[in-house]
Amino acid sequence: MPLEEVTIAETLKQADYSTFFAGKWHLGHTKQFWPEHQGFDINKGGFAKGEPSGSGKYFPPYGNPRLEDGPEGEHLPDRLAAETVKFLKGNKNKPFLACLSFYSVHTPLMARKDLEQKYIEKKDKLGIKTQWTTDDGRKNRHSQDNVVYAGMVDAMDQACGKVLDALKELGLEDNTIVIFMSDNGGLSTARAYATSNLPLRGGKGLLYEGGIREPMLIKWPGVTKAGSVCAEPVTSTDFYPTMLEIAGLDLMPEQHIDGVSLLPLLKGKTSLDRKAIYWHFPHFTSGGRGRFAGGAVRMGDYKLIEKYRDHSIELYNLKEDIGEKNNLAGKMSEKAGELKAMLDKWLKEVDAKMPTPNPTVKK
């Protein structure tokens, strides 16, 4: 990410916030682009790699230039949570931004042995047998029964609990907004076949709902109602303006052009004044996961996907067809044309970078 980009950390730092980052960064191959040069006062574990790279992976040695090795048996998600708690203790008397970006639950799949055994026993007790399905030639895990993956989720859950417990113990619980979100859907195809996203179609790297519909929780004590649920589609680019508005700072439209503040939803409203949300994934990838370079737009119940290789389009009514099994593009050409025009306009407005042919690759 270019240093010219102004991050939320840089903006909040200018407003006298302490800023902290722990975990996966993956936004620059060389150290001048790492968190400490993008507005974060402290960086614990963020560098070029998008997954644990040391020989121990999720256990020491981490092989991480921004995270010194801990004792034998230490577990990476717990360590990152502990570093976050240490920051909270040192900054409890001033505003802060703490970004805990877990490497979990990314490949390679590695769990604590006690947690792996916990889910081996649970799987045996329930009598679950692994099942598979296929989708456009892609093999998909059909059953939620990967014991190592389950152990990784459990460990991450425990790490989140450590941070939340610290907020309570430090007297910060009622004055801290917590946002939890995954960066993509679970990896259900190829490589690890880690999990199942059913009834959603596809998984990580795909524009189907299994790839882009993620869990998201926001806790704002005294404002959001505990246990409330909102069905309005939102996207991660909404975080920037939301956080600025929560902090009482001026919005910066040139910085968060693709996002809108979620305050109306957090305060009880059920919808936003937004016509559509968009996705752009201009990458062709190998590995048999069926990924394709493409774009998507969702307006109301309808979502259109365009595959950039051949410009074919797919249209789905998500309210009636959450599994995206019935392509309506042929039957609803007018609706498909409307959404396709919207996607084209948006790609042009944001100067989206498009894939180009690689002359070294034979067709």
CSV table of C-alpha atoms in Angstrom, one decimal:
chain,number,residue,atom,x,y,z
A,1,MET,CA,0.0,0.0,0.0
A,2,PRO,CA,1.5,3.3,-1.0
A,3,LEU,CA,2.7,5.5,1.8
A,4,GLU,CA,0.8,8.4,0.2
A,5,GLU,CA,-2.4,6.7,1.3
A,6,VAL,CA,-3.8,8.1,4.6
A,7,THR,CA,-4.8,5.2,6.9
A,8,ILE,CA,-7.3,5.3,9.7
A,9,ALA,CA,-4.4,4.9,12.1
A,10,GLU,CA,-2.7,8.1,10.7
A,11,THR,CA,-5.9,10.0,11.0
A,12,LEU,CA,-6.6,8.9,14.6
A,13,LYS,CA,-3.0,9.5,15.5
A,14,GLN,CA,-3.4,13.1,14.5
A,15,ALA,CA,-6.3,13.3,16.9
A,16,ASP,CA,-4.0,12.2,19.7
A,17,TYR,CA,-4.9,8.5,19.7
A,18,SER,CA,-2.3,5.8,20.5
A,19,THR,CA,-2.2,3.2,17.7
A,20,PHE,CA,-1.3,-0.4,17.8
A,21,PHE,CA,-1.2,-3.3,15.3
A,22,ALA,CA,-0.8,-7.0,15.9
A,23,GLY,CA,-0.8,-9.9,13.4
A,24,LYS,CA,-1.2,-10.1,9.7
A,25,TRP,CA,-0.4,-7.1,7.6
A,26,HIS,CA,0.4,-8.4,4.1
A,27,LEU,CA,0.4,-4.9,2.5
A,28,GLY,CA,4.0,-4.4,1.5
A,29,HIS,CA,6.9,-6.7,0.6
A,30,THR,CA,9.5,-4.4,2.1
A,31,LYS,CA,9.7,-2.9,5.6
A,32,GLN,CA,9.2,0.7,4.6
A,33,PHE,CA,5.5,-0.2,3.9
A,34,TRP,CA,4.9,-2.1,7.2
A,35,PRO,CA,2.5,-0.8,9.9
A,36,GLU,CA,5.0,1.3,11.8
A,37,HIS,CA,5.3,3.5,8.6
A,38,GLN,CA,1.5,3.6,8.1
A,39,GLY,CA,0.4,5.3,11.3
A,40,PHE,CA,0.9,2.6,14.0
A,41,ASP,CA,3.0,3.4,17.0
A,42,ILE,CA,3.5,-0.2,17.8
A,43,ASN,CA,3.7,-3.2,15.4
A,44,LYS,CA,3.7,-6.8,16.7
A,45,GLY,CA,3.9,-9.3,14.0
A,46,GLY,CA,2.9,-7.3,10.9
A,47,PHE,CA,5.2,-7.7,7.8
A,48,ALA,CA,5.1,-8.9,4.2
A,49,LYS,CA,3.7,-12.4,4.7
A,50,GLY,CA,0.0,-13.2,4.7
A,51,GLU,CA,0.5,-16.4,6.7
A,52,PRO,CA,2.9,-17.6,9.4
A,53,SER,CA,6.2,-18.2,7.8
A,54,GLY,CA,8.7,-19.6,10.3
A,55,SER,CA,9.5,-23.2,10.7
A,56,GLY,CA,7.1,-23.3,13.7
A,57,LYS,CA,4.3,-21.5,11.9
A,58,TYR,CA,1.7,-21.0,14.7
A,59,PHE,CA,4.3,-22.0,17.3
A,60,PRO,CA,7.9,-20.7,17.8
A,61,PRO,CA,10.1,-20.2,16.0
A,62,TYR,CA,7.8,-17.7,14.1
A,63,GLY,CA,10.4,-16.5,11.7
A,64,ASN,CA,8.7,-13.1,12.0
A,65,PRO,CA,10.9,-9.9,11.9
A,66,ARG,CA,8.3,-8.0,13.9
A,67,LEU,CA,7.6,-10.6,16.6
A,68,GLU,CA,10.3,-12.1,18.7
A,69,ASP,CA,10.0,-15.8,19.6
A,70,GLY,CA,8.2,-16.8,22.8
A,71,PRO,CA,8.8,-19.9,24.9
A,72,GLU,CA,8.3,-23.4,23.6
A,73,GLY,CA,4.7,-24.2,23.3
A,74,GLU,CA,3.5,-20.7,23.0
A,75,HIS,CA,0.6,-20.3,20.5
A,76,LEU,CA,0.5,-17.4,18.0
A,77,PRO,CA,-3.1,-16.3,18.5
A,78,ASP,CA,-2.7,-16.2,22.3
A,79,ARG,CA,0.6,-14.3,21.9
A,80,LEU,CA,-1.0,-11.7,19.7
A,81,ALA,CA,-3.8,-11.3,22.2
A,82,ALA,CA,-1.3,-11.0,25.0
A,83,GLU,CA,0.6,-8.2,23.1
A,84,THR,CA,-2.8,-6.4,22.6
A,85,VAL,CA,-3.5,-6.6,26.3
A,86,LYS,CA,-0.1,-5.2,27.1
A,87,PHE,CA,-0.8,-2.3,24.9
A,88,LEU,CA,-4.2,-1.7,26.5
A,89,LYS,CA,-2.7,-1.7,30.0
A,90,GLY,CA,-0.2,1.0,28.9
A,91,ASN,CA,-2.7,3.2,27.2
A,92,LYS,CA,-5.8,2.9,29.3
A,93,ASN,CA,-5.8,6.6,30.2
A,94,LYS,CA,-6.0,7.9,26.6
A,95,PRO,CA,-7.9,7.2,23.4
A,96,PHE,CA,-6.5,4.3,21.4
A,97,LEU,CA,-6.9,2.3,18.2
A,98,ALA,CA,-5.9,-1.4,18.6
A,99,CYS,CA,-6.0,-3.5,15.5
A,100,LEU,CA,-5.7,-7.3,16.2
A,101,SER,CA,-5.4,-9.0,12.8
A,102,PHE,CA,-5.2,-12.7,13.5
A,103,TYR,CA,-3.2,-14.9,11.2
A,104,SER,CA,-5.8,-17.5,12.2
A,105,VAL,CA,-7.6,-19.2,10.6
A,106,HIS,CA,-5.3,-19.2,7.6
A,107,THR,CA,-3.3,-22.1,6.2
A,108,PRO,CA,-1.2,-23.9,7.1
A,109,LEU,CA,-3.8,-25.6,9.3
A,110,MET,CA,-2.2,-26.1,12.7
A,111,ALA,CA,-4.0,-26.4,16.0
A,112,ARG,CA,-3.0,-26.9,19.6
A,113,LYS,CA,-3.0,-30.7,20.2
A,114,ASP,CA,-5.4,-30.4,23.1
A,115,LEU,CA,-7.9,-28.6,21.0
A,116,GLU,CA,-7.5,-30.9,18.1
A,117,GLN,CA,-8.1,-33.9,20.4
A,118,LYS,CA,-11.2,-32.1,21.8
A,119,TYR,CA,-12.8,-32.0,18.3
A,120,ILE,CA,-11.6,-35.5,17.3
A,121,GLU,CA,-13.6,-36.7,20.3
A,122,LYS,CA,-16.6,-34.5,19.4
A,123,LYS,CA,-16.6,-35.7,15.8
A,124,ASP,CA,-16.5,-39.3,16.9
A,125,LYS,CA,-19.3,-38.8,19.4
A,126,LEU,CA,-21.5,-37.2,16.8
A,127,GLY,CA,-20.6,-39.9,14.2
A,128,ILE,CA,-19.9,-37.2,11.5
A,129,LYS,CA,-18.5,-38.5,8.2
A,130,THR,CA,-16.7,-36.1,5.8
A,131,GLN,CA,-18.9,-35.3,2.7
A,132,TRP,CA,-18.0,-33.6,-0.5
A,133,THR,CA,-19.8,-31.8,-3.3
A,134,THR,CA,-18.7,-30.3,-6.7
A,135,ASP,CA,-19.4,-26.9,-8.2
A,136,ASP,CA,-18.3,-26.1,-11.8
A,137,GLY,CA,-15.7,-28.8,-11.4
A,138,ARG,CA,-14.5,-27.5,-8.0
A,139,LYS,CA,-14.4,-30.0,-5.2
A,140,ASN,CA,-16.0,-28.5,-2.0
A,141,ARG,CA,-16.1,-29.6,1.5
A,142,HIS,CA,-19.8,-30.3,2.3
A,143,SER,CA,-19.4,-31.1,6.0
A,144,GLN,CA,-18.2,-28.9,8.9
A,145,ASP,CA,-15.9,-31.6,10.4
A,146,ASN,CA,-12.3,-30.5,10.1
A,147,VAL,CA,-11.0,-31.1,13.6
A,148,VAL,CA,-7.8,-29.0,13.1
A,149,TYR,CA,-9.7,-26.1,11.7
A,150,ALA,CA,-12.2,-26.3,14.6
A,151,GLY,CA,-9.3,-26.2,17.0
A,152,MET,CA,-7.9,-23.1,15.3
A,153,VAL,CA,-11.3,-21.4,15.5
A,154,ASP,CA,-11.5,-22.3,19.2
A,155,ALA,CA,-8.0,-20.9,19.9
A,156,MET,CA,-8.9,-17.6,18.2
A,157,ASP,CA,-12.1,-17.4,20.1
A,158,GLN,CA,-10.1,-17.8,23.4
A,159,ALA,CA,-7.7,-15.1,22.2
A,160,CYS,CA,-10.6,-12.7,21.6
A,161,GLY,CA,-11.9,-13.5,25.0
A,162,LYS,CA,-8.5,-12.6,26.6
A,163,VAL,CA,-8.8,-9.1,25.0
A,164,LEU,CA,-12.4,-8.6,26.0
A,165,ASP,CA,-11.7,-9.7,29.6
A,166,ALA,CA,-8.8,-7.2,29.7
A,167,LEU,CA,-11.1,-4.4,28.7
A,168,LYS,CA,-13.4,-5.3,31.5
A,169,GLU,CA,-10.7,-5.7,34.1
A,170,LEU,CA,-9.1,-2.3,33.1
A,171,GLY,CA,-12.5,-0.5,33.3
A,172,LEU,CA,-12.5,0.2,29.6
A,173,GLU,CA,-15.4,-2.1,28.6
A,174,ASP,CA,-18.1,0.6,28.6
A,175,ASN,CA,-16.0,3.1,26.7
A,176,THR,CA,-14.6,0.9,23.9
A,177,ILE,CA,-16.1,0.0,20.6
A,178,VAL,CA,-15.2,-3.5,19.4
A,179,ILE,CA,-15.5,-4.5,15.7
A,180,PHE,CA,-15.0,-8.1,14.7
A,181,MET,CA,-15.0,-9.2,11.1
A,182,SER,CA,-13.4,-11.8,8.8
A,183,ASP,CA,-11.6,-10.8,5.7
A,184,ASN,CA,-13.2,-13.4,3.5
A,185,GLY,CA,-15.3,-16.5,3.5
A,186,GLY,CA,-13.8,-19.9,4.6
A,187,LEU,CA,-11.5,-21.9,2.3
A,188,SER,CA,-13.8,-24.7,1.2
A,189,THR,CA,-12.0,-25.6,-2.0
A,190,ALA,CA,-8.6,-27.1,-2.8
A,191,ARG,CA,-5.4,-27.0,-0.8
A,192,ALA,CA,-6.7,-27.5,2.8
A,193,TYR,CA,-10.4,-28.0,2.1
A,194,ALA,CA,-10.6,-26.3,5.5
A,195,THR,CA,-14.3,-25.7,6.1
A,196,SER,CA,-17.8,-25.7,4.6
A,197,ASN,CA,-19.7,-22.5,3.9
A,198,LEU,CA,-23.0,-24.1,3.1
A,199,PRO,CA,-25.7,-23.2,2.3
A,200,LEU,CA,-23.6,-20.4,0.6
A,201,ARG,CA,-21.8,-21.2,-2.6
A,202,GLY,CA,-18.1,-21.2,-3.0
A,203,GLY,CA,-15.5,-19.8,-0.6
A,204,LYS,CA,-12.4,-17.7,-0.3
A,205,GLY,CA,-11.3,-16.0,-3.5
A,206,LEU,CA,-14.7,-16.3,-5.1
A,207,LEU,CA,-17.4,-13.6,-5.6
A,208,TYR,CA,-20.2,-16.0,-4.6
A,209,GLU,CA,-21.7,-15.5,-1.2
A,210,GLY,CA,-19.4,-18.1,0.3
A,211,GLY,CA,-16.5,-15.9,-0.5
A,212,ILE,CA,-17.7,-12.5,0.4
A,213,ARG,CA,-20.4,-12.9,3.1
A,214,GLU,CA,-18.6,-12.9,6.4
A,215,PRO,CA,-19.5,-12.7,10.1
A,216,MET,CA,-19.4,-9.2,11.5
A,217,LEU,CA,-20.1,-8.1,15.1
A,218,ILE,CA,-20.0,-4.5,16.5
A,219,LYS,CA,-20.2,-3.8,20.2
A,220,TRP,CA,-20.9,-0.2,21.2
A,221,PRO,CA,-21.9,-0.1,24.9
A,222,GLY,CA,-24.7,2.2,25.6
A,223,VAL,CA,-25.6,2.6,21.9
A,224,THR,CA,-26.1,-0.7,20.1
A,225,LYS,CA,-28.6,-3.0,21.7
A,226,ALA,CA,-27.1,-6.2,23.0
A,227,GLY,CA,-28.2,-9.2,20.8
A,228,SER,CA,-29.7,-7.0,18.1
A,229,VAL,CA,-29.4,-8.2,14.5
A,230,CYS,CA,-29.3,-6.0,11.3
A,231,ALA,CA,-29.9,-7.5,7.9
A,232,GLU,CA,-28.6,-4.5,5.9
A,233,PRO,CA,-25.6,-5.4,3.7
A,234,VAL,CA,-22.4,-3.5,4.6
A,235,THR,CA,-18.8,-3.7,3.6
A,236,SER,CA,-15.4,-3.2,5.3
A,237,THR,CA,-14.8,0.1,3.6
A,238,ASP,CA,-17.6,1.4,5.8
A,239,PHE,CA,-15.4,1.1,8.9
A,240,TYR,CA,-13.3,4.3,8.1
A,241,PRO,CA,-16.2,6.8,8.1
A,242,THR,CA,-17.9,4.9,10.9
A,243,MET,CA,-14.9,5.2,13.2
A,244,LEU,CA,-14.3,8.8,12.3
A,245,GLU,CA,-17.9,9.7,13.2
A,246,ILE,CA,-17.8,7.7,16.4
A,247,ALA,CA,-14.6,9.5,17.4
A,248,GLY,CA,-16.3,12.9,16.7
A,249,LEU,CA,-14.0,13.7,13.9
A,250,ASP,CA,-14.7,15.2,10.5
A,251,LEU,CA,-15.4,12.8,7.7
A,252,MET,CA,-12.8,12.6,4.9
A,253,PRO,CA,-14.8,11.7,1.7
A,254,GLU,CA,-11.7,11.6,-0.4
A,255,GLN,CA,-10.3,8.9,1.9
A,256,HIS,CA,-13.3,6.7,2.3
A,257,ILE,CA,-14.9,7.1,-1.1
A,258,ASP,CA,-16.4,3.6,-1.2
A,259,GLY,CA,-17.7,3.6,2.4
A,260,VAL,CA,-20.5,5.2,4.4
A,261,SER,CA,-20.9,5.6,8.1
A,262,LEU,CA,-22.8,2.8,9.8
A,263,LEU,CA,-24.0,5.0,12.7
A,264,PRO,CA,-27.6,5.0,11.6
A,265,LEU,CA,-27.6,1.2,11.8
A,266,LEU,CA,-25.8,1.1,15.1
A,267,LYS,CA,-28.3,3.5,16.6
A,268,GLY,CA,-31.3,1.3,15.6
A,269,LYS,CA,-32.2,2.1,12.0
A,270,THR,CA,-32.7,-0.8,9.6
A,271,SER,CA,-31.3,0.5,6.4
A,272,LEU,CA,-28.8,2.9,4.8
A,273,ASP,CA,-29.3,5.4,2.0
A,274,ARG,CA,-27.1,3.4,-0.4
A,275,LYS,CA,-28.2,2.1,-3.7
A,276,ALA,CA,-25.6,-0.7,-4.1
A,277,ILE,CA,-22.3,-2.2,-2.9
A,278,TYR,CA,-19.5,-3.4,-5.2
A,279,TRP,CA,-16.6,-5.8,-5.3
A,280,HIS,CA,-13.6,-6.0,-7.6
A,281,PHE,CA,-11.3,-9.0,-7.7
A,282,PRO,CA,-8.9,-8.6,-10.7
A,283,HIS,CA,-6.9,-11.8,-10.1
A,284,PHE,CA,-6.5,-15.1,-11.9
A,285,THR,CA,-5.1,-17.6,-9.5
A,286,SER,CA,-3.9,-21.2,-9.8
A,287,GLY,CA,-4.3,-24.1,-7.4
A,288,GLY,CA,-7.5,-25.6,-8.7
A,289,ARG,CA,-9.7,-23.5,-6.5
A,290,GLY,CA,-11.9,-22.3,-9.4
A,291,ARG,CA,-11.1,-18.6,-8.7
A,292,PHE,CA,-11.7,-16.1,-11.5
A,293,ALA,CA,-11.0,-12.5,-12.0
A,294,GLY,CA,-14.3,-10.6,-11.8
A,295,GLY,CA,-16.5,-7.9,-10.3
A,296,ALA,CA,-19.8,-7.9,-8.6
A,297,VAL,CA,-22.6,-5.5,-7.6
A,298,ARG,CA,-25.5,-6.0,-5.2
A,299,MET,CA,-28.6,-3.9,-5.2
A,300,GLY,CA,-31.4,-5.0,-3.0
A,301,ASP,CA,-32.0,-8.7,-3.3
A,302,TYR,CA,-30.1,-9.0,-6.6
A,303,LYS,CA,-26.5,-9.6,-7.2
A,304,LEU,CA,-24.7,-9.6,-10.6
A,305,ILE,CA,-21.3,-11.2,-11.2
A,306,GLU,CA,-19.1,-10.5,-14.2
A,307,LYS,CA,-16.2,-12.8,-15.1
A,308,TYR,CA,-13.5,-10.7,-16.7
A,309,ARG,CA,-12.0,-13.4,-18.8
A,310,ASP,CA,-15.0,-13.8,-21.1
A,311,HIS,CA,-17.3,-11.0,-19.7
A,312,SER,CA,-20.0,-13.5,-19.0
A,313,ILE,CA,-22.5,-12.5,-16.4
A,314,GLU,CA,-24.6,-14.2,-13.7
A,315,LEU,CA,-27.6,-12.8,-11.9
A,316,TYR,CA,-29.0,-14.1,-8.6
A,317,ASN,CA,-31.9,-13.3,-6.4
A,318,LEU,CA,-30.3,-13.8,-3.0
A,319,LYS,CA,-33.6,-13.6,-1.1
A,320,GLU,CA,-34.9,-16.6,-3.0
A,321,ASP,CA,-31.7,-18.3,-3.9
A,322,ILE,CA,-29.0,-17.8,-1.1
A,323,GLY,CA,-27.0,-20.7,-2.6
A,324,GLU,CA,-26.8,-18.9,-6.0
A,325,LYS,CA,-27.9,-22.0,-8.0
A,326,ASN,CA,-30.3,-20.3,-10.4
A,327,ASN,CA,-28.6,-17.9,-12.8
A,328,LEU,CA,-31.3,-15.4,-13.9
A,329,ALA,CA,-29.3,-13.4,-16.4
A,330,GLY,CA,-31.0,-15.0,-19.4
A,331,LYS,CA,-34.5,-14.7,-17.9
A,332,MET,CA,-34.1,-11.2,-16.5
A,333,SER,CA,-32.0,-9.5,-19.1
A,334,GLU,CA,-33.3,-6.0,-18.3
A,335,LYS,CA,-32.3,-6.3,-14.6
A,336,ALA,CA,-29.0,-7.9,-15.6
A,337,GLY,CA,-28.4,-5.0,-18.0
A,338,GLU,CA,-29.2,-2.5,-15.3
A,339,LEU,CA,-26.7,-4.0,-12.8
A,340,LYS,CA,-24.1,-4.5,-15.4
A,341,ALA,CA,-24.2,-0.8,-16.4
A,342,MET,CA,-23.9,0.1,-12.7
A,343,LEU,CA,-20.9,-2.1,-12.3
A,344,ASP,CA,-19.2,-0.7,-15.4
A,345,LYS,CA,-19.8,2.9,-14.2
A,346,TRP,CA,-18.4,2.2,-10.8
A,347,LEU,CA,-15.3,0.5,-12.1
A,348,LYS,CA,-14.6,3.5,-14.3
A,349,GLU,CA,-15.3,6.0,-11.4
A,350,VAL,CA,-12.8,4.3,-9.0
A,351,ASP,CA,-10.2,3.7,-11.8
A,352,ALA,CA,-10.2,0.0,-11.1
A,353,LYS,CA,-7.1,-1.8,-12.2
A,354,MET,CA,-8.1,-4.5,-14.7
A,355,PRO,CA,-6.2,-7.7,-15.5
A,356,THR,CA,-4.2,-7.8,-18.8
A,357,PRO,CA,-3.0,-10.7,-20.8
A,358,ASN,CA,0.4,-12.2,-19.8
A,359,PRO,CA,2.4,-12.8,-23.0
A,360,THR,CA,4.5,-15.5,-21.4
A,361,VAL,CA,1.5,-17.7,-20.7
A,362,LYS,CA,0.2,-20.0,-23.4
A,363,LYS,CA,-3.5,-20.2,-23.8
